[in-house]
Short mmCIF file of C-alpha atoms (C1' of nucleotides) in Angstrom, two decimals:
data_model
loop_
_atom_site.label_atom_id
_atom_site.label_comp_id
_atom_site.label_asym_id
_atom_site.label_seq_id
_atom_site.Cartn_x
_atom_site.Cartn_y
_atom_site.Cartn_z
CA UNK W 1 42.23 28.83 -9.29
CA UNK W 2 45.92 28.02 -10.34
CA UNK W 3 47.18 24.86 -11.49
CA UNK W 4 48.93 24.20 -8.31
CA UNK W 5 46.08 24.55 -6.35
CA UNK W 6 44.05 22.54 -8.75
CA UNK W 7 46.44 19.80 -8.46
CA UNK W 8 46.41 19.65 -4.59
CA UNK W 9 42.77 19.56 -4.67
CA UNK W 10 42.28 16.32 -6.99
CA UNK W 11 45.69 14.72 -6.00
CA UNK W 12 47.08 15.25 -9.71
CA UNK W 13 50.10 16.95 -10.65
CA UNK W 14 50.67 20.19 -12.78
CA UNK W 15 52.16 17.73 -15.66
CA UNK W 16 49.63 15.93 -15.45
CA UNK W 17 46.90 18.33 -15.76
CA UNK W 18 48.80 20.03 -18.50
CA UNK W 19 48.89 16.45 -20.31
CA UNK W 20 45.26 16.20 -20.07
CA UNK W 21 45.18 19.76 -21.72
CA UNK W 22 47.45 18.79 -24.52
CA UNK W 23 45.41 15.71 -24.91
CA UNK W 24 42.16 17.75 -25.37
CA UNK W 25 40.62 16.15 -22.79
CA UNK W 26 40.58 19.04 -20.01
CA UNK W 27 39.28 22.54 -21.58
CA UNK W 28 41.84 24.98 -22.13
CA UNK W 29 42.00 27.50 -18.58
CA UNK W 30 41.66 31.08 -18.67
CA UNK W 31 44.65 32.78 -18.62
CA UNK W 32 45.60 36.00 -16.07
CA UNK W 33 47.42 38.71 -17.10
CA UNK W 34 51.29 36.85 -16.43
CA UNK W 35 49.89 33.72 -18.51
CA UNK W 36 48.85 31.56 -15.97
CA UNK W 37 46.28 29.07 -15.81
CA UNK W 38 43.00 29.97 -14.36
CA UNK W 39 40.86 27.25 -13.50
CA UNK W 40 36.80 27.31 -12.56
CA UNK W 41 34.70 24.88 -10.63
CA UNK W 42 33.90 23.67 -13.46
CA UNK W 43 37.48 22.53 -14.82
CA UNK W 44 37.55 20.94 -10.87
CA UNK W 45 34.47 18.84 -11.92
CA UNK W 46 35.67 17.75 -15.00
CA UNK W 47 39.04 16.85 -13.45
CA UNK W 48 37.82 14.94 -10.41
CA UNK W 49 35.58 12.74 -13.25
CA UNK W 50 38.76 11.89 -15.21
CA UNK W 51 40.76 10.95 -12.35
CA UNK W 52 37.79 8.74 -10.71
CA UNK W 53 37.18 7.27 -14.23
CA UNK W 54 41.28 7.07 -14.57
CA UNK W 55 41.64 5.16 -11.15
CA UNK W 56 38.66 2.95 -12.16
CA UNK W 57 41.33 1.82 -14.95
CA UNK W 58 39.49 3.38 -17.73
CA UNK W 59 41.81 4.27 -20.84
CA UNK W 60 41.74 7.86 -22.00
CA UNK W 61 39.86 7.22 -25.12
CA UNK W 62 36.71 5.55 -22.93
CA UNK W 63 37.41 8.45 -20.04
CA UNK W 64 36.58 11.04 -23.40
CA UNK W 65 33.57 8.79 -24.26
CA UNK W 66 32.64 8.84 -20.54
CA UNK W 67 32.87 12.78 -20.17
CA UNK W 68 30.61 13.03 -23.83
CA UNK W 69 28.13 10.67 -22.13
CA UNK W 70 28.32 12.70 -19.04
CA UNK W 71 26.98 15.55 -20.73
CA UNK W 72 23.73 14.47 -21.66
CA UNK W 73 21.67 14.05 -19.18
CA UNK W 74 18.20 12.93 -21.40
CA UNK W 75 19.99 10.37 -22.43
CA UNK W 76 19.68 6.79 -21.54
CA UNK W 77 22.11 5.05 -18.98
CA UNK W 78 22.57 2.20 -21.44
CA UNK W 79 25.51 3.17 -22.85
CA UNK W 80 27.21 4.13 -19.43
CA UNK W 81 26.35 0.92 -17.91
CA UNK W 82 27.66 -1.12 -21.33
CA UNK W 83 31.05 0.68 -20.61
CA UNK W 84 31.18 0.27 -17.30
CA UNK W 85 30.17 -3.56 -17.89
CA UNK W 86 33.25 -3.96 -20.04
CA UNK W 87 35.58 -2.47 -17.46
CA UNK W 88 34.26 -4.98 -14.64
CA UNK W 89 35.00 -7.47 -17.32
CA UNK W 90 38.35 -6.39 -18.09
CA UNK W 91 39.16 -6.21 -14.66
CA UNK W 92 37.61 -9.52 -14.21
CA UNK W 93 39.73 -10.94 -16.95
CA UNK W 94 43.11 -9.11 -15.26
CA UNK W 95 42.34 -10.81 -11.82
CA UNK W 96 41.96 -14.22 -13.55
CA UNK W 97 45.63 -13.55 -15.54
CA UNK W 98 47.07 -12.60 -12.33
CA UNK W 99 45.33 -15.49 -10.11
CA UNK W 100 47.16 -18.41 -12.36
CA UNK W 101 50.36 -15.88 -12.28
CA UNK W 102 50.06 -15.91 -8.28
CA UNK W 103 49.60 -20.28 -8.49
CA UNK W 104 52.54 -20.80 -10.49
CA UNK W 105 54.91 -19.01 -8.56
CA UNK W 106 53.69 -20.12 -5.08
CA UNK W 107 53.87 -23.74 -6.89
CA UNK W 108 57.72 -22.95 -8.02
CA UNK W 109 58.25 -21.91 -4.44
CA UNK W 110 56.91 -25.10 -2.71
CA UNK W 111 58.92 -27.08 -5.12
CA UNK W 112 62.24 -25.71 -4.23
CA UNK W 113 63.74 -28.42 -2.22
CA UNK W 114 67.12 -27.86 -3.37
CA UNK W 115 69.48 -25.42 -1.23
CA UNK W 116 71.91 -25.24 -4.64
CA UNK W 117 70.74 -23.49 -8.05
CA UNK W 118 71.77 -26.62 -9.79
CA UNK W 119 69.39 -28.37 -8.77
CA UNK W 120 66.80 -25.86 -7.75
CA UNK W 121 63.21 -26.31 -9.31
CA UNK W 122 62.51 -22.95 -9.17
CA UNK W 123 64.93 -22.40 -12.24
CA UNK W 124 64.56 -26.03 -13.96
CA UNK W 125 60.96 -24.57 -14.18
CA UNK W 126 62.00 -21.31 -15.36
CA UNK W 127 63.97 -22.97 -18.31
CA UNK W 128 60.97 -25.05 -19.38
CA UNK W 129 61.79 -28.31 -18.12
CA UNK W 130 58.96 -29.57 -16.57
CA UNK J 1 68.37 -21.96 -36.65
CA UNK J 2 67.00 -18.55 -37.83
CA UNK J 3 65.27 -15.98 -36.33
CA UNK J 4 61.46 -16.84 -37.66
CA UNK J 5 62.30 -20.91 -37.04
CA UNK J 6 63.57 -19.65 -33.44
CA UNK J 7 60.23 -17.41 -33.32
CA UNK J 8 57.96 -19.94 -33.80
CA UNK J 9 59.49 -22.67 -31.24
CA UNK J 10 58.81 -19.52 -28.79
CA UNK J 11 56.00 -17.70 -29.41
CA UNK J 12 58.28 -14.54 -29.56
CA UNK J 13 58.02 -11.88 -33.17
CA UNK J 14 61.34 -11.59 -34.95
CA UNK J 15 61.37 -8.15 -33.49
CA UNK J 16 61.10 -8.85 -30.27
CA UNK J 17 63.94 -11.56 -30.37
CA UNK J 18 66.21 -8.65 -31.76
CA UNK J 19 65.52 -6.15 -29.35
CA UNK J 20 66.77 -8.74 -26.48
CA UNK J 21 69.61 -8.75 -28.47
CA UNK J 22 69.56 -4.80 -27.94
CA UNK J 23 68.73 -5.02 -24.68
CA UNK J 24 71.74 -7.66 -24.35
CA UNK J 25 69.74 -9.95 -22.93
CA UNK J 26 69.98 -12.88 -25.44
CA UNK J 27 73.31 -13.61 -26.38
CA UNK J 28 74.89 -12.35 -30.13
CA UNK J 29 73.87 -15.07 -32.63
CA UNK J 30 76.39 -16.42 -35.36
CA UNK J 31 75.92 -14.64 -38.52
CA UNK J 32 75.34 -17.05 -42.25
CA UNK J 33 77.41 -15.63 -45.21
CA UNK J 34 74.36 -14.03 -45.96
CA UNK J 35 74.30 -11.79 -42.85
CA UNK J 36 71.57 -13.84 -41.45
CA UNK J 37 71.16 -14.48 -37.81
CA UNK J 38 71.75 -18.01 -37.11
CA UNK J 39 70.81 -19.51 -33.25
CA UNK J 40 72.00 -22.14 -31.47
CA UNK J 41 70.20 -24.77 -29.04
CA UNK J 42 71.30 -22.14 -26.05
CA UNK J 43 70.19 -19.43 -27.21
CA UNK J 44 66.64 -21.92 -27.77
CA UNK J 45 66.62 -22.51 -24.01
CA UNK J 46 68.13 -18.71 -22.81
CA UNK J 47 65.14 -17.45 -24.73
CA UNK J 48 62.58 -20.38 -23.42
CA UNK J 49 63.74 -18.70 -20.24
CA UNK J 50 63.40 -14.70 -21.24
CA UNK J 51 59.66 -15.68 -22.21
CA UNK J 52 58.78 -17.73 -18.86
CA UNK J 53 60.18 -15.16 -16.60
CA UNK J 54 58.81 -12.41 -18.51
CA UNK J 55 55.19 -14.37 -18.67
CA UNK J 56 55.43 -14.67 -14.48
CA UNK J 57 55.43 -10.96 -14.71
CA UNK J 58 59.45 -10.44 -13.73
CA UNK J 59 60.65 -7.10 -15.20
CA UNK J 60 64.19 -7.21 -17.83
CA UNK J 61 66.18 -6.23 -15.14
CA UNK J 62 64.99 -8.97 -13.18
CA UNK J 63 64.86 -11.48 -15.71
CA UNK J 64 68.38 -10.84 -16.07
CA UNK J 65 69.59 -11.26 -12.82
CA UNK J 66 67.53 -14.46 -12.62
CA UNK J 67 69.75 -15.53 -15.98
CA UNK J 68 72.91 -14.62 -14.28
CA UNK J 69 71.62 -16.49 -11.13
CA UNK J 70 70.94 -19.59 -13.44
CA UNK J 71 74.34 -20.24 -14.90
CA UNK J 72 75.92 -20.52 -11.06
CA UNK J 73 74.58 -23.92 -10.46
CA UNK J 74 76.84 -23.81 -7.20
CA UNK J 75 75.09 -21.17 -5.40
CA UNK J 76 72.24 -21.31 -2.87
CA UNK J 77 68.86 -21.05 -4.30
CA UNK J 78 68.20 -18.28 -1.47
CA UNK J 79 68.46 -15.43 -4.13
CA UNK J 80 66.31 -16.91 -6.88
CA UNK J 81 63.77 -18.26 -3.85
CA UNK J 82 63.76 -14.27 -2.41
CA UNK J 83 63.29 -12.68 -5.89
CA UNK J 84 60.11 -15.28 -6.66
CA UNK J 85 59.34 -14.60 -3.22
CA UNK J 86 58.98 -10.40 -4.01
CA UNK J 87 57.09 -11.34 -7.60
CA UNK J 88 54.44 -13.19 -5.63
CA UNK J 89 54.23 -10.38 -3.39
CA UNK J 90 53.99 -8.02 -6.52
CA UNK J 91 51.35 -10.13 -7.95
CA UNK J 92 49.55 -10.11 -4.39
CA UNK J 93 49.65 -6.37 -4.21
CA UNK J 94 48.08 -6.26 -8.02
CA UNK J 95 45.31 -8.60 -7.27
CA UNK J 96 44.13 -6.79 -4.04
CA UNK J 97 44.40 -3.23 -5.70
CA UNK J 98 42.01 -5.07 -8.86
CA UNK J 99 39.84 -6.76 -6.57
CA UNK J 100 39.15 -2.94 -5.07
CA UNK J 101 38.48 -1.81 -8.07
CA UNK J 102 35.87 -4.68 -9.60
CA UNK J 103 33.94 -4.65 -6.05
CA UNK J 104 33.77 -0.72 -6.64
CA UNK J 105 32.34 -1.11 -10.38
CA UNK J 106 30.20 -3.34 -9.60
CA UNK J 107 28.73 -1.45 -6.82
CA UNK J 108 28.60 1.27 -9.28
CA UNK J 109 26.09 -0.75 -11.51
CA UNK J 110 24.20 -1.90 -8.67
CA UNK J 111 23.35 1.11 -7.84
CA UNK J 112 21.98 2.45 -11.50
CA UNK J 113 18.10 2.33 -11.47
CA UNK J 114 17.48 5.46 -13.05
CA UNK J 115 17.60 5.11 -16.91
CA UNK J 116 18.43 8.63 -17.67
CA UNK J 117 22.14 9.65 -17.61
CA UNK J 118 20.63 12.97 -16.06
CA UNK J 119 19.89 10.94 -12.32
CA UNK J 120 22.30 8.03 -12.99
CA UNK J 121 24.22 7.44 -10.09
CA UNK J 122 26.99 5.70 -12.04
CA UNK J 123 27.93 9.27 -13.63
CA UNK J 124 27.36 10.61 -10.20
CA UNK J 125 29.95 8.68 -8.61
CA UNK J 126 32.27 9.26 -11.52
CA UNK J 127 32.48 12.85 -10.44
CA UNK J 128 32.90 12.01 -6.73
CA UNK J 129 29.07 13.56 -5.90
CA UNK J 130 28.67 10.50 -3.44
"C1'" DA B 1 66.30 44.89 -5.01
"C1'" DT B 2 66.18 40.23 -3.67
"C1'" DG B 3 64.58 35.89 -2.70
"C1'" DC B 4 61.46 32.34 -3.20
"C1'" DA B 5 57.45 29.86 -4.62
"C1'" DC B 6 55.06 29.32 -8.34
"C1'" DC B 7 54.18 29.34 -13.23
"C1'" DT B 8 55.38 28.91 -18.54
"C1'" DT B 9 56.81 26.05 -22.87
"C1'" DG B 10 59.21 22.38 -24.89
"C1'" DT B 11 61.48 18.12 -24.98
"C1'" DA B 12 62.95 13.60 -23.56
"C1'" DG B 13 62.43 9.46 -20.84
"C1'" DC B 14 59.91 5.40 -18.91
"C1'" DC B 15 58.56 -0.01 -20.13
"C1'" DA B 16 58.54 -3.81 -23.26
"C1'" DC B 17 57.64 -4.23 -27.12
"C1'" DT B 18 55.47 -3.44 -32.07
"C1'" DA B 19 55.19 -1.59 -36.63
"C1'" DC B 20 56.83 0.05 -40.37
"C1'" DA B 21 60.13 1.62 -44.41
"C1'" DG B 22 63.46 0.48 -47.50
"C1'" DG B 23 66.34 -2.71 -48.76
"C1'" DG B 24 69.01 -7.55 -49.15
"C1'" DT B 25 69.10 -13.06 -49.48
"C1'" DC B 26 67.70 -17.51 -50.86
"C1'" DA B 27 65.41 -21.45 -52.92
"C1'" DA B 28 61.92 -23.10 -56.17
"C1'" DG B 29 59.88 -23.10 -60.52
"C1'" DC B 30 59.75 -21.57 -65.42
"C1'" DG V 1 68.90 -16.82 -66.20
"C1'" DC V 2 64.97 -14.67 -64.32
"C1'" DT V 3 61.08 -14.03 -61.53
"C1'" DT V 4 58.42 -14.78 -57.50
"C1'" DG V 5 57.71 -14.93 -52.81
"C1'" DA V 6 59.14 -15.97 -48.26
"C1'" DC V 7 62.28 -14.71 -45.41
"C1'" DC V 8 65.87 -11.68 -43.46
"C1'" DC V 9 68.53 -7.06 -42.45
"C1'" DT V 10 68.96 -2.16 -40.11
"C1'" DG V 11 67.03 1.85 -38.32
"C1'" DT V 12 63.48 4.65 -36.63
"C1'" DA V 13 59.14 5.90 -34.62
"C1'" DG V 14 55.04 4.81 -32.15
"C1'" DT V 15 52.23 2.85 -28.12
"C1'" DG V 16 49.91 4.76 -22.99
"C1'" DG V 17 49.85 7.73 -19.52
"C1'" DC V 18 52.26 10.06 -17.51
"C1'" DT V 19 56.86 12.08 -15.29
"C1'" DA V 20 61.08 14.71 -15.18
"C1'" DC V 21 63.75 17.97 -16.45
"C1'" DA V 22 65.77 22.60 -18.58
"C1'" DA V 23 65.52 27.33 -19.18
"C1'" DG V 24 63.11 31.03 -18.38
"C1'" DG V 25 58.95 34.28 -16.67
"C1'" DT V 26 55.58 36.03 -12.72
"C1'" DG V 27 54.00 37.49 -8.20
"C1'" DC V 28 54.48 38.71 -3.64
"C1'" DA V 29 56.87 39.45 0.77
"C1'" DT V 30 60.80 41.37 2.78
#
DNA sequence: ATGCACCTTGTAGCCACTACAGGGTCAAGC
DNA sequence: GCTTGACCCTGTAGTGGCTACAAGGTGCAT
């Protein structure tokens, strides 16, 4: 499988999957004869888990820790669920950031009763006189 | 005023006060005979400004039209209403696309009962085997 | 032989900072 | 007058996770 093909099948692009080869995170491909990159089910696999992991908004250091874990299958879930935990958390925290964020500027909105800049609120508030 | 005084009435590093003066976002500053920076009460309340709009999530380029916008107290407050309008939007857009993502985690741990990473389904859905 | 889609490596850019390295300035205390 | 230490200066490189080229090679159909 070439890289182009692999790309259309997980929605990534060649840069992209050449990045994540770079990075050491994707095994190194076979190579044909012309130098291209040959790809097996199992580079698929390991792609499709970083991108899932990736979309989940897992950094590339806990995506690597996630692929290690992956591997071993005897061992307990724990450590999966702790990271996973941390992301929900992280998320969690995000949502909260972006919740107050969303509140302030509907507030500044509302308070706009002005039609000229001069006196709008939406800039008094901006220039931290409140 | 100099740069660390002016940093600490903001909450802004030294650094990042001189690369808005890169950026030409924050005005020049007087120099002292010694070549230091030395701020005035404007640039106090241009970069009370920079850090508010920044904090509300508006990009540089934004953050500078909104300062050109602010020094025209004569115009209508449509364009400064439209541009808060679009952040709030922005901020909308985030919180949906991180609400997606915490309802999937979290359904992802619910659904962990095995304790061995071998059968966990968190791993499982990681590499899209659901 | 030619065209075209695809592939290769290598490098630079994105955003908004942040972190140095290597040096200069200034005021206080001895 | 000299040292100490806090502060300042410029310039450059790094962060994360890609993305976008440039300049050239490969493979296959016509």
């Amino acid at each position: 499988m070439r890289i182009g093909e692999l790309a259309r099948a997980t929605g990534t692009k060649a840069e992209t999957i050449r990045y994540y080869e770079r990075e050491g995170i994707l095994p190194l491909a076979d190579r044909t004869d012309g130098n291209y990159r040959d790809y097996s089910p199992e580079h698929l696999a390991t792609l499709t888990f970083i991108r899932r992991a990736r979309e989940l908004g897992f950094g590339m250091e806990q995506v690597r820790l996630l692929l290690d874990l992956s591997d071993r299958a005897d061992k307990p879930c724990e450590e999966v669920d702790l990271m996973v935990e941390g992301q929900l958390a992280e998320v969690d925290r995000k949502i909260a950031d972006l919740t107050r964020l969303r509140e302030e500027l509907s507030r500044m909105l509302r308070s706009c009763q002005a039609d000229r800049i001069g006196e709008c609120r939406v800039v008094e508030s901006l220039s931290g006189r409140r």
